[in-house]
């Protein structure tokens, strides 16, 4: 379930409606409250980098290829790293000494979630996909501030970003790495 939530959140960042910088670094607090009122809180750091490459074919037509890389670095309540390149999701759980790799399949059409995101105020956006409504709030400088939604299991998910830094000079790609520990179990999903 947490993986699905991460996929959905990652998808929201890719929206054409929301202007993304070349990169950003932010701290996050994620709160998940189930339908019985039990709450779990997570916190950590999120890294994002977008590369845009333009290629010329034999007819000198240009083609733009974008890659968007994310790393969710969970610090609390347990240490965990979640990395994605838009094709594969890698989860490294240090407590379980386990690496799980997921292919992001077409079962969840992330592009559709993004295409339907519409501004409802200058700072707020709303997207409805598969009967789930996502609310996205930007701060006064049009940077991501908050994401809220209720998932298919009736969990209320709220993610708050603080200390958001866009277009960080000297952003290191090493921030996005999820190094595999050689002694960890590897699970392919």
Tab-separated table of N, CA and C in Angstrom, residues 33-126:
chain	number	residue	atom	x	y	z
A	33	UNK	N	-3.607	8.236	8.083
A	33	UNK	CA	-4.606	7.932	9.105
A	33	UNK	C	-5.613	6.966	8.513
A	34	UNK	N	-5.790	5.805	9.170
A	34	UNK	CA	-6.727	4.815	8.632
A	34	UNK	C	-8.156	5.148	9.041
A	35	UNK	N	-9.109	4.352	8.559
A	35	UNK	CA	-10.524	4.630	8.813
A	35	UNK	C	-10.919	4.435	10.273
A	36	UNK	N	-10.055	3.848	11.095
A	36	UNK	CA	-10.313	3.694	12.529
A	36	UNK	C	-9.642	4.797	13.345
A	37	UNK	N	-8.971	5.716	12.664
A	37	UNK	CA	-8.337	6.840	13.333
A	37	UNK	C	-6.895	6.604	13.756
A	38	UNK	N	-6.338	5.434	13.466
A	38	UNK	CA	-4.940	5.168	13.815
A	38	UNK	C	-4.038	5.907	12.826
A	39	UNK	N	-3.057	6.611	13.369
A	39	UNK	CA	-2.176	7.436	12.548
A	39	UNK	C	-0.739	6.935	12.611
A	40	UNK	N	-0.093	6.921	11.446
A	40	UNK	CA	1.330	6.613	11.341
A	40	UNK	C	1.992	7.835	10.721
A	41	UNK	N	3.099	8.270	11.310
A	41	UNK	CA	3.813	9.427	10.782
A	41	UNK	C	5.191	9.016	10.297
A	42	UNK	N	5.547	9.522	9.127
A	42	UNK	CA	6.855	9.286	8.529
A	42	UNK	C	7.496	10.642	8.274
A	43	UNK	N	8.820	10.667	8.284
A	43	UNK	CA	9.508	11.901	7.914
A	43	UNK	C	10.834	11.557	7.263
A	44	UNK	N	11.337	12.509	6.509
A	44	UNK	CA	12.602	12.284	5.828
A	44	UNK	C	12.897	13.388	4.849
A	45	UNK	N	13.616	13.018	3.817
A	45	UNK	CA	14.054	13.980	2.817
A	45	UNK	C	13.700	13.444	1.435
A	46	UNK	N	13.343	14.348	0.537
A	46	UNK	CA	12.981	13.992	-0.830
A	46	UNK	C	13.900	14.740	-1.789
A	47	UNK	N	14.432	13.995	-2.762
A	47	UNK	CA	15.295	14.558	-3.800
A	47	UNK	C	14.632	14.320	-5.153
A	48	UNK	N	14.729	15.305	-6.041
A	48	UNK	CA	14.167	15.191	-7.384
A	48	UNK	C	15.131	15.828	-8.376
A	49	UNK	N	15.268	15.185	-9.534
A	49	UNK	CA	16.066	15.762	-10.614
A	49	UNK	C	15.399	15.421	-11.937
A	50	UNK	N	15.324	16.413	-12.800
A	50	UNK	CA	14.738	16.243	-14.122
A	50	UNK	C	15.807	16.546	-15.166
A	51	UNK	N	16.058	15.575	-16.019
A	51	UNK	CA	16.998	15.781	-17.120
A	51	UNK	C	16.208	15.890	-18.411
A	52	UNK	N	16.583	16.844	-19.237
A	52	UNK	CA	15.953	17.006	-20.546
A	52	UNK	C	17.048	16.874	-21.594
A	53	UNK	N	16.897	15.892	-22.453
A	53	UNK	CA	17.862	15.674	-23.531
A	53	UNK	C	17.149	15.842	-24.863
A	54	UNK	N	17.770	16.571	-25.765
A	54	UNK	CA	17.195	16.776	-27.093
A	54	UNK	C	18.092	16.072	-28.099
A	55	UNK	N	17.473	15.210	-28.889
A	55	UNK	CA	18.199	14.429	-29.886
A	55	UNK	C	17.730	14.819	-31.281
A	56	UNK	N	18.660	14.819	-32.221
A	56	UNK	CA	18.332	15.070	-33.623
A	56	UNK	C	18.394	13.755	-34.379
A	57	UNK	N	17.344	13.497	-35.188
A	57	UNK	CA	17.367	12.278	-36.002
A	57	UNK	C	18.015	12.583	-37.355
A	58	UNK	N	17.976	11.620	-38.256
A	58	UNK	CA	18.612	11.774	-39.571
A	58	UNK	C	18.019	12.914	-40.394
A	59	UNK	N	16.775	13.285	-40.113
A	59	UNK	CA	16.112	14.360	-40.851
A	59	UNK	C	16.217	15.697	-40.118
A	60	UNK	N	17.066	15.762	-39.116
A	60	UNK	CA	17.255	16.946	-38.271
A	60	UNK	C	15.999	17.348	-37.506
A	61	UNK	N	15.119	16.400	-37.285
A	61	UNK	CA	13.971	16.653	-36.421
A	61	UNK	C	14.420	16.419	-34.983
A	62	UNK	N	14.037	17.316	-34.109
A	62	UNK	CA	14.453	17.156	-32.715
A	62	UNK	C	13.412	16.359	-31.933
A	63	UNK	N	13.908	15.621	-30.985
A	63	UNK	CA	13.049	14.828	-30.107
A	63	UNK	C	13.534	15.054	-28.685
A	64	UNK	N	12.614	15.422	-27.827
A	64	UNK	CA	12.946	15.697	-26.439
A	64	UNK	C	12.635	14.473	-25.586
A	65	UNK	N	13.595	14.077	-24.781
A	65	UNK	CA	13.392	12.955	-23.865
A	65	UNK	C	13.666	13.458	-22.454
A	66	UNK	N	12.686	13.264	-21.585
A	66	UNK	CA	12.816	13.708	-20.195
A	66	UNK	C	12.965	12.501	-19.284
A	67	UNK	N	13.837	12.625	-18.331
A	67	UNK	CA	13.907	11.610	-17.287
A	67	UNK	C	13.719	12.327	-15.960
A	68	UNK	N	12.912	11.733	-15.119
A	68	UNK	CA	12.621	12.315	-13.814
A	68	UNK	C	12.998	11.293	-12.759
A	69	UNK	N	13.899	11.688	-11.887
A	69	UNK	CA	14.410	10.784	-10.872
A	69	UNK	C	14.006	11.287	-9.486
A	70	UNK	N	13.561	10.349	-8.645
A	70	UNK	CA	13.151	10.679	-7.285
A	70	UNK	C	13.861	9.783	-6.289
A	71	UNK	N	14.088	10.325	-5.111
A	71	UNK	CA	14.536	9.500	-3.990
A	71	UNK	C	13.851	10.012	-2.729
A	72	UNK	N	13.054	9.126	-2.115
A	72	UNK	CA	12.437	9.397	-0.827
A	72	UNK	C	13.337	8.740	0.213
A	73	UNK	N	13.910	9.537	1.081
A	73	UNK	CA	14.824	9.032	2.101
A	73	UNK	C	14.105	9.123	3.449
A	74	UNK	N	13.496	8.001	3.861
A	74	UNK	CA	12.761	7.970	5.121
A	74	UNK	C	13.737	7.864	6.280
A	75	UNK	N	13.558	8.710	7.289
A	75	UNK	CA	14.404	8.695	8.481
A	75	UNK	C	13.645	8.189	9.706
A	76	UNK	N	12.336	8.434	9.738
A	76	UNK	CA	11.534	8.090	10.893
A	76	UNK	C	10.208	7.507	10.436
A	77	UNK	N	9.643	6.503	11.024
A	77	UNK	CA	10.085	5.793	12.227
A	77	UNK	C	11.186	4.769	11.945
A	78	UNK	N	11.370	4.375	10.682
A	78	UNK	CA	12.474	3.471	10.340
A	78	UNK	C	13.200	4.040	9.131
A	79	UNK	N	14.450	3.645	8.958
A	79	UNK	CA	15.215	4.107	7.802
A	79	UNK	C	14.879	3.265	6.581
A	80	UNK	N	14.558	3.980	5.514
A	80	UNK	CA	14.160	3.328	4.266
A	80	UNK	C	14.467	4.293	3.129
A	81	UNK	N	14.806	3.753	1.969
A	81	UNK	CA	15.027	4.573	0.789
A	81	UNK	C	14.132	4.054	-0.323
A	82	UNK	N	13.503	4.979	-1.031
A	82	UNK	CA	12.645	4.622	-2.152
A	82	UNK	C	13.091	5.464	-3.339
A	83	UNK	N	13.555	4.783	-4.396
A	83	UNK	CA	14.060	5.475	-5.585
A	83	UNK	C	13.234	5.078	-6.802
A	84	UNK	N	13.046	6.034	-7.714
A	84	UNK	CA	12.312	5.736	-8.940
A	84	UNK	C	12.890	6.528	-10.100
A	85	UNK	N	12.903	5.872	-11.255
A	85	UNK	CA	13.282	6.542	-12.496
A	85	UNK	C	12.089	6.620	-13.444
A	86	UNK	N	10.886	6.344	-12.946
A	86	UNK	CA	9.686	6.352	-13.767
A	86	UNK	C	9.377	5.004	-14.386
A	87	UNK	N	10.343	4.102	-14.393
A	87	UNK	CA	10.160	2.758	-14.940
A	87	UNK	C	10.209	1.724	-13.822
A	88	UNK	N	11.144	1.925	-12.902
A	88	UNK	CA	11.340	0.977	-11.813
A	88	UNK	C	11.310	1.719	-10.482
A	89	UNK	N	10.780	1.048	-9.471
A	89	UNK	CA	10.758	1.572	-8.114
A	89	UNK	C	11.587	0.625	-7.262
A	90	UNK	N	12.560	1.165	-6.539
A	90	UNK	CA	13.427	0.361	-5.680
A	90	UNK	C	13.195	0.795	-4.242
A	91	UNK	N	12.889	-0.168	-3.376
A	91	UNK	CA	12.674	0.105	-1.962
A	91	UNK	C	13.753	-0.623	-1.176
A	92	UNK	N	14.534	0.135	-0.414
A	92	UNK	CA	15.567	-0.458	0.430
A	92	UNK	C	15.136	-0.270	1.875
A	93	UNK	N	14.821	-1.382	2.532
A	93	UNK	CA	14.398	-1.363	3.930
A	93	UNK	C	15.575	-1.845	4.773
A	94	UNK	N	16.207	-0.919	5.474
A	94	UNK	CA	17.415	-1.247	6.234
A	94	UNK	C	17.104	-2.099	7.462
A	95	UNK	N	15.932	-1.905	8.042
A	95	UNK	CA	15.553	-2.706	9.209
A	95	UNK	C	15.368	-4.175	8.830
A	96	UNK	N	14.749	-4.418	7.678
A	96	UNK	CA	14.530	-5.791	7.208
A	96	UNK	C	15.715	-6.331	6.407
A	97	UNK	N	16.688	-5.464	6.116
A	97	UNK	CA	17.826	-5.830	5.263
A	97	UNK	C	17.328	-6.445	3.954
A	98	UNK	N	16.471	-5.661	3.301
A	98	UNK	CA	15.777	-6.164	2.113
A	98	UNK	C	15.677	-5.081	1.048
A	99	UNK	N	15.858	-5.488	-0.201
A	99	UNK	CA	15.684	-4.607	-1.357
A	99	UNK	C	14.559	-5.188	-2.201
A	100	UNK	N	13.554	-4.367	-2.482
A	100	UNK	CA	12.446	-4.813	-3.320
A	100	UNK	C	12.413	-3.937	-4.561
A	101	UNK	N	12.335	-4.589	-5.719
A	101	UNK	CA	12.281	-3.881	-6.999
A	101	UNK	C	10.908	-4.112	-7.624
A	102	UNK	N	10.275	-3.032	-8.036
A	102	UNK	CA	8.970	-3.089	-8.687
A	102	UNK	C	9.081	-2.440	-10.054
A	103	UNK	N	8.476	-3.050	-11.050
A	103	UNK	CA	8.293	-2.358	-12.318
A	103	UNK	C	7.015	-1.560	-12.188
A	104	UNK	N	7.055	-0.323	-12.626
A	104	UNK	CA	5.861	0.505	-12.590
A	104	UNK	C	5.042	0.112	-13.806
A	105	UNK	N	3.976	-0.637	-13.571
A	105	UNK	CA	3.197	-1.180	-14.690
A	105	UNK	C	2.073	-0.244	-15.095
A	106	UNK	N	1.348	-0.658	-16.133
A	106	UNK	CA	0.270	0.184	-16.636
A	106	UNK	C	-1.029	-0.027	-15.876
A	107	UNK	N	-1.016	-0.786	-14.787
A	107	UNK	CA	-2.203	-0.959	-13.966
A	107	UNK	C	-2.639	0.351	-13.334
A	108	UNK	N	-1.709	1.213	-13.052
A	108	UNK	CA	-1.997	2.532	-12.516
A	108	UNK	C	-1.533	3.531	-13.565
A	109	UNK	N	-2.481	4.183	-14.218
A	109	UNK	CA	-2.149	5.102	-15.302
A	109	UNK	C	-1.785	6.465	-14.722
A	110	UNK	N	-0.514	6.622	-14.398
A	110	UNK	CA	-0.053	7.847	-13.760
A	110	UNK	C	-0.245	9.070	-14.644
A	111	UNK	N	-0.049	8.895	-15.924
A	111	UNK	CA	-0.197	10.027	-16.839
A	111	UNK	C	-1.610	10.601	-16.784
A	112	UNK	N	-2.596	9.736	-16.643
A	112	UNK	CA	-3.977	10.215	-16.590
A	112	UNK	C	-4.239	11.035	-15.337
A	113	UNK	N	-3.658	10.605	-14.216
A	113	UNK	CA	-3.795	11.385	-12.979
A	113	UNK	C	-3.272	12.796	-13.230
A	114	UNK	N	-2.146	12.875	-13.895
A	114	UNK	CA	-1.516	14.164	-14.124
A	114	UNK	C	-2.277	15.023	-15.118
A	115	UNK	N	-2.796	14.394	-16.145
A	115	UNK	CA	-3.514	15.145	-17.177
A	115	UNK	C	-4.775	15.792	-16.639
A	116	UNK	N	-5.388	15.181	-15.634
A	116	UNK	CA	-6.649	15.727	-15.134
A	116	UNK	C	-6.464	16.735	-14.006
A	117	UNK	N	-5.221	16.967	-13.567
A	117	UNK	CA	-4.976	17.959	-12.511
A	117	UNK	C	-5.314	19.349	-13.032
A	118	UNK	N	-6.189	20.033	-12.314
A	118	UNK	CA	-6.644	21.363	-12.720
A	118	UNK	C	-6.509	22.322	-11.545
A	119	UNK	N	-6.150	23.571	-11.848
A	119	UNK	CA	-6.085	24.549	-10.760
A	119	UNK	C	-7.492	24.861	-10.252
A	120	UNK	N	-7.632	24.943	-8.925
A	120	UNK	CA	-8.917	25.349	-8.343
A	120	UNK	C	-8.796	26.731	-7.698
A	121	UNK	N	-7.576	27.113	-7.343
A	121	UNK	CA	-7.245	28.484	-6.939
A	121	UNK	C	-5.843	28.736	-7.492
A	122	UNK	N	-5.288	29.893	-7.192
A	122	UNK	CA	-3.940	30.176	-7.678
A	122	UNK	C	-2.921	29.193	-7.114
A	123	UNK	N	-3.151	28.692	-5.901
A	123	UNK	CA	-2.177	27.815	-5.245
A	123	UNK	C	-2.613	26.359	-5.157
A	124	UNK	N	-3.879	26.074	-5.409
A	124	UNK	CA	-4.403	24.722	-5.198
A	124	UNK	C	-4.796	24.056	-6.511
A	125	UNK	N	-4.476	22.767	-6.600
A	125	UNK	CA	-4.813	21.947	-7.763
A	125	UNK	C	-5.580	20.730	-7.284
A	126	UNK	N	-6.443	20.222	-8.178
A	126	UNK	CA	-7.213	19.023	-7.854
A	126	UNK	C	-7.167	18.077	-9.042
